[in-house]
Tab-separated table of N, CA and C in Angstrom:
chain	number	residue	atom	x	y	z
A	8	MET	N	-65.105	-18.731	43.471
A	8	MET	CA	-65.833	-17.824	42.603
A	8	MET	C	-66.345	-18.649	41.428
A	9	THR	N	-67.620	-18.489	41.100
A	9	THR	CA	-68.208	-19.228	39.997
A	9	THR	C	-68.966	-18.276	39.095
A	10	ASP	N	-69.817	-18.849	38.257
A	10	ASP	CA	-70.549	-18.029	37.298
A	10	ASP	C	-71.236	-16.844	37.967
A	11	LEU	N	-71.347	-15.751	37.205
A	11	LEU	CA	-71.953	-14.521	37.694
A	11	LEU	C	-73.458	-14.660	37.836
A	12	PRO	N	-74.058	-13.975	38.802
A	12	PRO	CA	-75.510	-13.967	38.911
A	12	PRO	C	-76.138	-13.344	37.667
A	13	ASP	N	-77.298	-13.860	37.274
A	13	ASP	CA	-77.976	-13.380	36.065
A	13	ASP	C	-78.327	-11.904	36.124
A	14	ASP	N	-78.537	-11.350	37.313
A	14	ASP	CA	-78.932	-9.945	37.395
A	14	ASP	C	-77.763	-8.978	37.185
A	15	LEU	N	-76.545	-9.487	37.010
A	15	LEU	CA	-75.386	-8.632	36.774
A	15	LEU	C	-74.931	-8.621	35.323
A	16	CYS	N	-75.427	-9.564	34.525
A	16	CYS	CA	-74.912	-9.641	33.162
A	16	CYS	C	-75.972	-10.081	32.167
A	17	ARG	N	-75.646	-9.800	30.902
A	17	ARG	CA	-76.414	-10.294	29.769
A	17	ARG	C	-75.436	-11.091	28.937
A	18	SER	N	-75.859	-12.232	28.460
A	18	SER	CA	-74.955	-13.054	27.674
A	18	SER	C	-75.376	-13.048	26.221
A	19	ASP	N	-74.409	-12.952	25.344
A	19	ASP	CA	-74.635	-13.040	23.912
A	19	ASP	C	-73.929	-14.295	23.442
A	20	PRO	N	-74.670	-15.426	23.333
A	20	PRO	CA	-74.033	-16.692	23.036
A	20	PRO	C	-73.246	-16.701	21.727
A	21	ASP	N	-73.644	-15.880	20.762
A	21	ASP	CA	-72.908	-15.808	19.501
A	21	ASP	C	-72.802	-14.353	19.094
A	22	ALA	N	-71.789	-13.680	19.625
A	22	ALA	CA	-71.645	-12.239	19.402
A	22	ALA	C	-71.556	-11.903	17.928
A	23	SER	N	-71.120	-12.823	17.119
A	23	SER	CA	-70.981	-12.515	15.704
A	23	SER	C	-72.299	-12.620	14.954
A	24	ALA	N	-73.333	-13.213	15.556
A	24	ALA	CA	-74.573	-13.402	14.825
A	24	ALA	C	-75.816	-12.874	15.528
A	25	SER	N	-75.717	-12.487	16.766
A	25	SER	CA	-76.893	-12.093	17.532
A	25	SER	C	-77.452	-10.743	17.105
A	26	ASP	N	-78.768	-10.694	16.889
A	26	ASP	CA	-79.426	-9.433	16.565
A	26	ASP	C	-79.626	-8.555	17.793
A	27	SER	N	-79.546	-9.126	18.995
A	27	SER	CA	-79.787	-8.357	20.210
A	27	SER	C	-78.532	-7.655	20.714
A	28	PHE	N	-77.390	-7.931	20.118
A	28	PHE	CA	-76.144	-7.329	20.568
A	28	PHE	C	-76.189	-5.831	20.316
A	29	PRO	N	-75.525	-5.013	21.161
A	29	PRO	CA	-75.676	-3.560	21.066
A	29	PRO	C	-75.598	-3.004	19.642
A	30	ASP	N	-74.610	-3.344	18.864
A	30	ASP	CA	-74.564	-2.924	17.467
A	30	ASP	C	-73.353	-3.530	16.782
A	31	GLN	N	-73.291	-3.325	15.497
A	31	GLN	CA	-72.212	-3.883	14.696
A	31	GLN	C	-70.843	-3.361	15.130
A	32	ALA	N	-70.779	-2.128	15.608
A	32	ALA	CA	-69.493	-1.570	16.039
A	32	ALA	C	-68.894	-2.410	17.163
A	33	PHE	N	-69.720	-2.902	18.068
A	33	PHE	CA	-69.225	-3.743	19.147
A	33	PHE	C	-68.663	-5.036	18.584
A	34	ARG	N	-69.334	-5.613	17.614
A	34	ARG	CA	-68.834	-6.844	16.986
A	34	ARG	C	-67.474	-6.603	16.337
A	35	ARG	N	-67.340	-5.474	15.660
A	35	ARG	CA	-66.053	-5.147	15.036
A	35	ARG	C	-64.971	-4.951	16.087
A	36	ASP	N	-65.325	-4.307	17.193
A	36	ASP	CA	-64.351	-4.084	18.259
A	36	ASP	C	-63.899	-5.405	18.879
A	37	ILE	N	-64.834	-6.301	19.136
A	37	ILE	CA	-64.489	-7.617	19.686
A	37	ILE	C	-63.572	-8.350	18.711
A	38	ALA	N	-63.951	-8.346	17.440
A	38	ALA	CA	-63.135	-9.026	16.419
A	38	ALA	C	-61.743	-8.419	16.337
A	39	ALA	N	-61.643	-7.100	16.443
A	39	ALA	CA	-60.338	-6.442	16.372
A	39	ALA	C	-59.451	-6.869	17.538
A	40	VAL	N	-60.021	-6.942	18.731
A	40	VAL	CA	-59.237	-7.352	19.901
A	40	VAL	C	-58.845	-8.822	19.782
A	41	LEU	N	-59.800	-9.668	19.394
A	41	LEU	CA	-59.507	-11.096	19.299
A	41	LEU	C	-58.547	-11.435	18.167
A	42	SER	N	-58.489	-10.590	17.144
A	42	SER	CA	-57.620	-10.884	15.998
A	42	SER	C	-56.141	-10.725	16.335
A	43	ASN	N	-55.844	-10.080	17.446
A	43	ASN	CA	-54.458	-9.896	17.855
A	43	ASN	C	-54.140	-10.888	18.974
A	44	PRO	N	-53.413	-11.974	18.672
A	44	PRO	CA	-53.117	-12.976	19.702
A	44	PRO	C	-52.277	-12.427	20.850
A	45	SER	N	-51.607	-11.310	20.630
A	45	SER	CA	-50.820	-10.703	21.711
A	45	SER	C	-51.706	-10.236	22.862
A	46	ASN	N	-52.969	-9.928	22.590
A	46	ASN	CA	-53.855	-9.467	23.662
A	46	ASN	C	-54.077	-10.553	24.707
A	47	ALA	N	-54.305	-11.783	24.280
A	47	ALA	CA	-54.468	-12.888	25.238
A	47	ALA	C	-53.163	-13.118	25.995
A	48	THR	N	-52.042	-12.976	25.310
A	48	THR	CA	-50.739	-13.127	25.965
A	48	THR	C	-50.544	-12.048	27.023
A	49	MET	N	-50.949	-10.811	26.712
A	49	MET	CA	-50.845	-9.733	27.708
A	49	MET	C	-51.699	-10.039	28.930
A	50	LEU	N	-52.904	-10.549	28.718
A	50	LEU	CA	-53.771	-10.871	29.853
A	50	LEU	C	-53.173	-11.994	30.702
A	51	GLU	N	-52.607	-13.011	30.058
A	51	GLU	CA	-51.938	-14.080	30.811
A	51	GLU	C	-50.754	-13.516	31.589
A	52	THR	N	-49.989	-12.628	30.967
A	52	THR	CA	-48.848	-12.007	31.630
A	52	THR	C	-49.310	-11.168	32.817
A	53	LEU	N	-50.390	-10.421	32.633
A	53	LEU	CA	-50.971	-9.643	33.732
A	53	LEU	C	-51.262	-10.560	34.915
A	54	CYS	N	-51.896	-11.698	34.645
A	54	CYS	CA	-52.238	-12.637	35.718
A	54	CYS	C	-50.978	-13.201	36.385
A	55	MET	N	-50.010	-13.601	35.580
A	55	MET	CA	-48.778	-14.174	36.149
A	55	MET	C	-47.995	-13.145	36.956
A	56	ALA	N	-47.936	-11.913	36.484
A	56	ALA	CA	-47.139	-10.884	37.150
A	56	ALA	C	-47.785	-10.369	38.440
A	57	THR	N	-49.106	-10.446	38.527
A	57	THR	CA	-49.806	-9.863	39.676
A	57	THR	C	-50.401	-10.893	40.627
A	58	GLY	N	-50.610	-12.108	40.149
A	58	GLY	CA	-51.297	-13.116	40.953
A	58	GLY	C	-52.805	-13.084	40.774
A	59	LEU	N	-53.313	-12.109	40.031
A	59	LEU	CA	-54.756	-12.057	39.768
A	59	LEU	C	-55.141	-13.255	38.908
A	60	ARG	N	-56.351	-13.746	39.107
A	60	ARG	CA	-56.788	-14.924	38.360
A	60	ARG	C	-57.860	-14.634	37.323
A	61	PHE	N	-58.195	-13.366	37.150
A	61	PHE	CA	-59.132	-12.975	36.093
A	61	PHE	C	-58.617	-11.678	35.476
A	62	ALA	N	-58.593	-11.630	34.154
A	62	ALA	CA	-58.201	-10.412	33.447
A	62	ALA	C	-59.011	-10.327	32.158
A	63	ALA	N	-59.312	-9.095	31.757
A	63	ALA	CA	-60.122	-8.906	30.548
A	63	ALA	C	-59.785	-7.590	29.873
A	64	ILE	N	-60.059	-7.568	28.591
A	64	ILE	CA	-60.111	-6.331	27.826
A	64	ILE	C	-61.584	-6.137	27.515
A	65	ALA	N	-62.114	-4.981	27.881
A	65	ALA	CA	-63.543	-4.716	27.711
A	65	ALA	C	-63.766	-3.461	26.891
A	66	ARG	N	-64.779	-3.500	26.059
A	66	ARG	CA	-65.263	-2.308	25.356
A	66	ARG	C	-66.226	-1.641	26.314
A	67	VAL	N	-65.960	-0.394	26.671
A	67	VAL	CA	-66.758	0.293	27.679
A	67	VAL	C	-67.269	1.609	27.113
A	68	THR	N	-68.570	1.807	27.237
A	68	THR	CA	-69.193	3.091	26.902
A	68	THR	C	-69.979	3.548	28.114
A	69	ASP	N	-70.654	4.663	27.996
A	69	ASP	CA	-71.462	5.126	29.128
A	69	ASP	C	-72.657	4.213	29.373
A	70	ARG	N	-72.969	3.310	28.425
A	70	ARG	CA	-74.126	2.417	28.578
A	70	ARG	C	-73.793	0.929	28.528
A	71	ASN	N	-72.548	0.576	28.137
A	71	ASN	CA	-72.235	-0.836	27.932
A	71	ASN	C	-70.852	-1.202	28.452
A	72	TRP	N	-70.744	-2.449	28.916
A	72	TRP	CA	-69.475	-3.093	29.248
A	72	TRP	C	-69.523	-4.447	28.566
A	73	VAL	N	-68.670	-4.647	27.557
A	73	VAL	CA	-68.700	-5.874	26.774
A	73	VAL	C	-67.316	-6.510	26.766
A	74	THR	N	-67.256	-7.782	27.092
A	74	THR	CA	-66.009	-8.528	27.094
A	74	THR	C	-65.504	-8.701	25.674
A	75	CYS	N	-64.240	-8.347	25.446
A	75	CYS	CA	-63.609	-8.559	24.139
A	75	CYS	C	-62.637	-9.729	24.174
A	76	CYS	N	-61.866	-9.834	25.241
A	76	CYS	CA	-60.868	-10.898	25.397
A	76	CYS	C	-60.763	-11.162	26.894
A	77	VAL	N	-60.594	-12.410	27.266
A	77	VAL	CA	-60.604	-12.731	28.694
A	77	VAL	C	-59.670	-13.902	28.996
A	78	VAL	N	-59.042	-13.838	30.169
A	78	VAL	CA	-58.335	-14.962	30.769
A	78	VAL	C	-59.014	-15.172	32.118
A	79	ASP	N	-59.585	-16.347	32.306
A	79	ASP	CA	-60.433	-16.586	33.474
A	79	ASP	C	-60.013	-17.864	34.189
A	80	HIS	N	-59.178	-17.716	35.217
A	80	HIS	CA	-58.755	-18.854	36.028
A	80	HIS	C	-59.612	-18.970	37.291
A	81	LEU	N	-60.719	-18.218	37.326
A	81	LEU	CA	-61.630	-18.244	38.478
A	81	LEU	C	-62.979	-18.885	38.145
A	82	SER	N	-63.177	-19.276	36.907
A	82	SER	CA	-64.494	-19.740	36.445
A	82	SER	C	-65.549	-18.657	36.666
A	83	PHE	N	-65.157	-17.430	36.416
A	83	PHE	CA	-66.055	-16.280	36.529
A	83	PHE	C	-67.198	-16.410	35.522
A	84	GLY	N	-66.883	-16.977	34.365
A	84	GLY	CA	-67.927	-17.311	33.404
A	84	GLY	C	-68.081	-16.368	32.228
A	85	LEU	N	-67.274	-15.321	32.143
A	85	LEU	CA	-67.413	-14.392	31.020
A	85	LEU	C	-66.618	-14.882	29.827
A	86	LYS	N	-67.162	-14.627	28.639
A	86	LYS	CA	-66.461	-14.928	27.400
A	86	LYS	C	-66.668	-13.759	26.447
A	87	PRO	N	-65.874	-13.679	25.383
A	87	PRO	CA	-66.035	-12.556	24.453
A	87	PRO	C	-67.481	-12.421	23.971
A	88	GLY	N	-67.964	-11.183	24.023
A	88	GLY	CA	-69.339	-10.896	23.631
A	88	GLY	C	-70.305	-10.802	24.798
A	89	ASP	N	-69.891	-11.285	25.975
A	89	ASP	CA	-70.767	-11.172	27.148
A	89	ASP	C	-70.751	-9.738	27.651
A	90	GLU	N	-71.889	-9.316	28.171
A	90	GLU	CA	-72.055	-7.942	28.624
A	90	GLU	C	-72.428	-7.906	30.093
A	91	LEU	N	-71.731	-7.064	30.843
A	91	LEU	CA	-72.122	-6.775	32.220
A	91	LEU	C	-72.937	-5.492	32.219
A	92	LEU	N	-73.860	-5.388	33.142
A	92	LEU	CA	-74.595	-4.141	33.288
A	92	LEU	C	-73.599	-3.078	33.730
A	93	ILE	N	-73.483	-2.013	32.970
A	93	ILE	CA	-72.445	-1.011	33.193
A	93	ILE	C	-72.479	-0.444	34.611
A	94	GLU	N	-73.653	-0.279	35.175
A	94	GLU	CA	-73.754	0.303	36.517
A	94	GLU	C	-73.239	-0.634	37.607
A	95	THR	N	-72.932	-1.892	37.243
A	95	THR	CA	-72.391	-2.831	38.228
A	95	THR	C	-70.877	-2.929	38.160
A	96	THR	N	-70.238	-2.097	37.335
A	96	THR	CA	-68.793	-2.215	37.132
A	96	THR	C	-68.024	-0.998	37.650
A	97	LEU	N	-66.768	-1.213	38.001
A	97	LEU	CA	-65.882	-0.092	38.306
A	97	LEU	C	-65.292	0.490	37.026
A	98	CYS	N	-65.335	-0.267	35.948
A	98	CYS	CA	-64.872	0.266	34.660
A	98	CYS	C	-65.726	1.468	34.253
A	99	ARG	N	-66.934	1.515	34.742
A	99	ARG	CA	-67.777	2.697	34.508
A	99	ARG	C	-67.106	3.945	35.085
A	100	ASP	N	-66.514	3.802	36.266
A	100	ASP	CA	-65.800	4.923	36.879
A	100	ASP	C	-64.601	5.337	36.021
A	101	VAL	N	-63.914	4.345	35.451
A	101	VAL	CA	-62.780	4.642	34.576
A	101	VAL	C	-63.269	5.360	33.323
A	102	GLU	N	-64.378	4.907	32.764
A	102	GLU	CA	-64.939	5.540	31.563
A	102	GLU	C	-65.310	6.993	31.845
A	103	LYS	N	-65.889	7.242	32.991
A	103	LYS	CA	-66.306	8.607	33.336
A	103	LYS	C	-65.123	9.513	33.658
A	104	SER	N	-64.175	9.011	34.438
A	104	SER	CA	-63.075	9.854	34.931
A	104	SER	C	-61.828	9.803	34.047
A	105	ARG	N	-61.701	8.739	33.265
A	105	ARG	CA	-60.494	8.468	32.459
A	105	ARG	C	-59.265	8.225	33.336
A	106	ASN	N	-59.502	7.865	34.599
A	106	ASN	CA	-58.423	7.567	35.536
A	106	ASN	C	-58.370	6.075	35.819
A	107	GLU	N	-57.176	5.582	36.075
A	107	GLU	CA	-57.018	4.181	36.431
A	107	GLU	C	-57.477	3.946	37.864
A	108	ILE	N	-57.849	2.703	38.144
A	108	ILE	CA	-58.220	2.291	39.499
A	108	ILE	C	-57.327	1.124	39.871
A	109	VAL	N	-56.724	1.200	41.059
A	109	VAL	CA	-55.891	0.113	41.563
A	109	VAL	C	-56.268	-0.116	43.021
A	110	ILE	N	-56.652	-1.352	43.338
A	110	ILE	CA	-57.074	-1.703	44.699
A	110	ILE	C	-56.308	-2.956	45.129
A	111	ASP	N	-55.449	-2.814	46.141
A	111	ASP	CA	-54.743	-3.970	46.703
A	111	ASP	C	-55.709	-4.854	47.494
A	112	ASP	N	-56.482	-4.225	48.345
A	112	ASP	CA	-57.455	-4.935	49.184
A	112	ASP	C	-58.623	-3.996	49.437
A	113	VAL	N	-59.763	-4.334	48.871
A	113	VAL	CA	-60.932	-3.459	48.965
A	113	VAL	C	-61.334	-3.212	50.421
A	114	PHE	N	-61.053	-4.180	51.309
A	114	PHE	CA	-61.445	-4.017	52.711
A	114	PHE	C	-60.780	-2.798	53.343
A	115	SER	N	-59.586	-2.434	52.872
A	115	SER	CA	-58.883	-1.293	53.457
A	115	SER	C	-58.784	-0.103	52.502
A	116	HIS	N	-59.509	-0.143	51.401
A	116	HIS	CA	-59.438	0.962	50.441
A	116	HIS	C	-60.379	2.086	50.861
A	117	PRO	N	-59.880	3.324	50.933
A	117	PRO	CA	-60.704	4.432	51.429
A	117	PRO	C	-61.901	4.773	50.540
A	118	VAL	N	-61.825	4.535	49.252
A	118	VAL	CA	-62.923	4.899	48.349
A	118	VAL	C	-63.866	3.732	48.103
A	119	TYR	N	-63.336	2.525	47.944
A	119	TYR	CA	-64.152	1.400	47.477
A	119	TYR	C	-64.524	0.387	48.555
A	120	CYS	N	-64.151	0.633	49.815
A	120	CYS	CA	-64.438	-0.342	50.869
A	120	CYS	C	-65.936	-0.597	51.062
A	121	ASP	N	-66.774	0.377	50.798
A	121	ASP	CA	-68.219	0.200	50.955
A	121	ASP	C	-68.955	0.179	49.620
A	122	HIS	N	-68.233	0.080	48.532
A	122	HIS	CA	-68.835	0.101	47.195
A	122	HIS	C	-69.517	-1.239	46.906
A	123	HIS	N	-70.637	-1.201	46.213
A	123	HIS	CA	-71.395	-2.416	45.923
A	123	HIS	C	-70.694	-3.359	44.945
A	124	THR	N	-69.883	-2.835	44.052
A	124	THR	CA	-69.296	-3.671	43.004
A	124	THR	C	-68.388	-4.778	43.553
A	125	PRO	N	-67.423	-4.485	44.420
A	125	PRO	CA	-66.610	-5.588	44.951
A	125	PRO	C	-67.450	-6.627	45.690
A	126	ARG	N	-68.448	-6.183	46.388
A	126	ARG	CA	-69.330	-7.092	47.108
A	126	ARG	C	-70.128	-7.951	46.122
A	127	ASP	N	-70.698	-7.310	45.098
A	127	ASP	CA	-71.519	-8.035	44.116
A	127	ASP	C	-70.724	-9.095	43.360
A	128	TYR	N	-69.474	-8.770	43.007
A	128	TYR	CA	-68.654	-9.685	42.217
A	128	TYR	C	-67.697	-10.524	43.057
A	129	GLY	N	-67.594	-10.221	44.337
A	129	GLY	CA	-66.790	-11.034	45.233
A	129	GLY	C	-65.293	-10.885	45.073
A	130	PHE	N	-64.818	-9.673	44.777
A	130	PHE	CA	-63.375	-9.498	44.665
A	130	PHE	C	-62.835	-8.591	45.753
A	131	ARG	N	-61.551	-8.791	46.063
A	131	ARG	CA	-60.849	-7.937	47.021
A	131	ARG	C	-59.762	-7.122	46.352
A	132	SER	N	-59.125	-7.674	45.323
A	132	SER	CA	-58.104	-6.912	44.601
A	132	SER	C	-58.591	-6.673	43.177
A	133	TYR	N	-58.207	-5.497	42.656
A	133	TYR	CA	-58.767	-5.083	41.368
A	133	TYR	C	-57.887	-4.002	40.756
A	134	LEU	N	-57.798	-4.025	39.430
A	134	LEU	CA	-57.209	-2.901	38.714
A	134	LEU	C	-57.903	-2.745	37.373
A	135	SER	N	-57.939	-1.497	36.919
A	135	SER	CA	-58.555	-1.178	35.634
A	135	SER	C	-57.864	0.053	35.071
A	136	PHE	N	-57.421	-0.062	33.808
A	136	PHE	CA	-56.701	1.021	33.150
A	136	PHE	C	-57.392	1.361	31.847
A	137	PRO	N	-57.521	2.641	31.551
A	137	PRO	CA	-58.195	3.039	30.312
A	137	PRO	C	-57.390	2.659	29.071
A	138	VAL	N	-58.117	2.276	28.033
A	138	VAL	CA	-57.529	1.971	26.727
A	138	VAL	C	-58.062	3.012	25.746
A	139	TYR	N	-57.145	3.619	25.006
A	139	TYR	CA	-57.517	4.629	24.011
A	139	TYR	C	-57.088	4.186	22.626
A	140	ARG	N	-57.896	4.532	21.642
A	140	ARG	CA	-57.491	4.328	20.253
A	140	ARG	C	-56.362	5.309	19.938
A	141	LYS	N	-55.690	5.107	18.815
A	141	LYS	CA	-54.580	5.984	18.436
A	141	LYS	C	-55.006	7.444	18.323
A	142	ASP	N	-56.271	7.686	17.938
A	142	ASP	CA	-56.735	9.061	17.786
A	142	ASP	C	-57.150	9.702	19.116
A	143	GLY	N	-56.984	8.974	20.224
A	143	GLY	CA	-57.306	9.501	21.542
A	143	GLY	C	-58.704	9.169	22.033
A	144	GLU	N	-59.521	8.530	21.201
A	144	GLU	CA	-60.879	8.161	21.600
A	144	GLU	C	-60.818	7.038	22.645
A	145	PHE	N	-61.617	7.183	23.697
A	145	PHE	CA	-61.693	6.149	24.732
A	145	PHE	C	-62.319	4.898	24.128
A	146	PHE	N	-61.668	3.756	24.300
A	146	PHE	CA	-62.173	2.472	23.815
A	146	PHE	C	-62.794	1.660	24.939
A	147	GLY	N	-62.071	1.526	26.029
A	147	GLY	CA	-62.530	0.670	27.121
A	147	GLY	C	-61.444	0.512	28.155
A	148	THR	N	-61.334	-0.705	28.687
A	148	THR	CA	-60.379	-0.934	29.766
A	148	THR	C	-59.673	-2.272	29.607
A	149	ILE	N	-58.511	-2.351	30.233
A	149	ILE	CA	-57.873	-3.628	30.517
A	149	ILE	C	-57.930	-3.728	32.034
A	150	CYS	N	-58.501	-4.826	32.532
A	150	CYS	CA	-58.772	-4.907	33.962
A	150	CYS	C	-58.491	-6.313	34.481
A	151	GLY	N	-58.382	-6.412	35.785
A	151	GLY	CA	-58.164	-7.698	36.422
A	151	GLY	C	-58.692	-7.676	37.838
A	152	LEU	N	-58.978	-8.869	38.357
A	152	LEU	CA	-59.503	-8.950	39.721
A	152	LEU	C	-59.218	-10.314	40.321
A	153	ASP	N	-59.392	-10.385	41.633
A	153	ASP	CA	-59.202	-11.639	42.352
A	153	ASP	C	-59.939	-11.553	43.690
A	154	PRO	N	-60.459	-12.678	44.180
A	154	PRO	CA	-61.130	-12.658	45.481
A	154	PRO	C	-60.171	-12.532	46.662
A	155	GLU	N	-58.871	-12.626	46.408
A	155	GLU	CA	-57.859	-12.461	47.450
A	155	GLU	C	-57.127	-11.137	47.242
A	156	PRO	N	-56.598	-10.548	48.320
A	156	PRO	CA	-55.820	-9.312	48.164
A	156	PRO	C	-54.483	-9.595	47.483
A	157	HIS	N	-54.017	-8.619	46.685
A	157	HIS	CA	-52.723	-8.705	46.005
A	157	HIS	C	-52.079	-7.325	46.006
A	158	ARG	N	-50.755	-7.295	45.993
A	158	ARG	CA	-50.025	-6.023	45.940
A	158	ARG	C	-50.003	-5.536	44.501
A	159	LEU	N	-50.867	-4.611	44.183
A	159	LEU	CA	-51.009	-4.099	42.821
A	159	LEU	C	-50.569	-2.648	42.697
A	160	ASN	N	-50.671	-1.925	43.778
A	160	ASN	CA	-50.386	-0.488	43.742
A	160	ASN	C	-48.887	-0.241	43.867
A	161	GLU	N	-48.165	-0.741	42.869
A	161	GLU	CA	-46.714	-0.604	42.814
A	161	GLU	C	-46.341	-0.032	41.455
A	162	PRO	N	-45.276	0.751	41.398
A	162	PRO	CA	-44.895	1.360	40.118
A	162	PRO	C	-44.729	0.352	38.975
A	163	ARG	N	-44.121	-0.813	39.240
A	163	ARG	CA	-43.897	-1.771	38.161
A	163	ARG	C	-45.211	-2.316	37.607
A	164	VAL	N	-46.205	-2.514	38.471
A	164	VAL	CA	-47.509	-3.005	38.013
A	164	VAL	C	-48.230	-1.908	37.235
A	165	ARG	N	-48.240	-0.701	37.769
A	165	ARG	CA	-48.889	0.418	37.065
A	165	ARG	C	-48.230	0.662	35.702
A	166	ASP	N	-46.905	0.648	35.657
A	166	ASP	CA	-46.205	0.858	34.387
A	166	ASP	C	-46.538	-0.248	33.391
A	167	MET	N	-46.550	-1.495	33.844
A	167	MET	CA	-46.896	-2.615	32.976
A	167	MET	C	-48.313	-2.452	32.420
A	168	MET	N	-49.231	-2.084	33.273
A	168	MET	CA	-50.626	-1.928	32.845
A	168	MET	C	-50.777	-0.790	31.840
A	169	ARG	N	-50.070	0.300	32.063
A	169	ARG	CA	-50.118	1.417	31.108
A	169	ARG	C	-49.557	0.995	29.750
A	170	LEU	N	-48.474	0.219	29.761
A	170	LEU	CA	-47.916	-0.286	28.506
A	170	LEU	C	-48.903	-1.223	27.809
A	171	PHE	N	-49.497	-2.130	28.562
A	171	PHE	CA	-50.470	-3.048	27.968
A	171	PHE	C	-51.658	-2.285	27.386
A	172	ALA	N	-52.148	-1.294	28.126
A	172	ALA	CA	-53.284	-0.502	27.634
A	172	ALA	C	-52.918	0.194	26.322
A	173	ARG	N	-51.713	0.726	26.259
A	173	ARG	CA	-51.273	1.395	25.033
A	173	ARG	C	-51.140	0.403	23.878
A	174	LEU	N	-50.593	-0.784	24.149
A	174	LEU	CA	-50.459	-1.805	23.113
A	174	LEU	C	-51.816	-2.254	22.585
A	175	VAL	N	-52.769	-2.443	23.486
A	175	VAL	CA	-54.126	-2.809	23.053
A	175	VAL	C	-54.697	-1.714	22.175
A	176	GLY	N	-54.620	-0.489	22.643
A	176	GLY	CA	-55.163	0.639	21.865
A	176	GLY	C	-54.518	0.787	20.507
A	177	ASP	N	-53.198	0.672	20.461
A	177	ASP	CA	-52.499	0.796	19.184
A	177	ASP	C	-52.889	-0.309	18.213
A	178	SER	N	-53.165	-1.497	18.737
A	178	SER	CA	-53.506	-2.620	17.843
A	178	SER	C	-54.914	-2.508	17.272
A	179	LEU	N	-55.760	-1.683	17.865
A	179	LEU	CA	-57.148	-1.577	17.400
A	179	LEU	C	-57.246	-0.999	16.004
A	180	ASP	N	-56.346	-0.117	15.676
A	180	ASP	CA	-56.402	0.561	14.390
A	180	ASP	C	-55.396	0.020	13.387
A	181	ALA	N	-54.724	-1.078	13.762
A	181	ALA	CA	-53.737	-1.665	12.867
A	181	ALA	C	-54.440	-2.408	11.731
A	182	ASP	N	-53.820	-2.408	10.580
A	182	ASP	CA	-54.363	-3.154	9.452
A	182	ASP	C	-54.217	-4.636	9.735
A	183	PRO	N	-55.247	-5.431	9.356
A	183	PRO	CA	-55.178	-6.871	9.621
A	183	PRO	C	-54.080	-7.557	8.808
């Protein structure tokens, strides 16, 4: 797996200074996630515990998917401030439904086996859990993927992901 095709993403080389970035709120959200070093540790732990080689915390709206923090052992190519086209992501489904998605192997998954997203991004295993601010507002997702199948649909993995999502959300409103 290497860099993403240009038709799937928009890159913001300097999220803190770019005028083309969606808005200042996104910059603040990225800064809030990056200011907590525990978020990168959670993503590394997610990868170690599941075998997935890519994990991210993303700010997700009905129109945007923006990387806030990432651990990328696949050379996927995303960095904080990079944006994927929302219609190319499964996090869009999480944003709409507010439900988590867990896929051990997309080839045998009843809902996502024919979905364009795994094919476009080249993954077989995937998970995405909603992140909420303390006031209950949807923020985005903590997600992970890998081109190989992994056993993710297990209570210990789901519980870990729910805890991580809650920790991310709680840290968003913490005083610096």
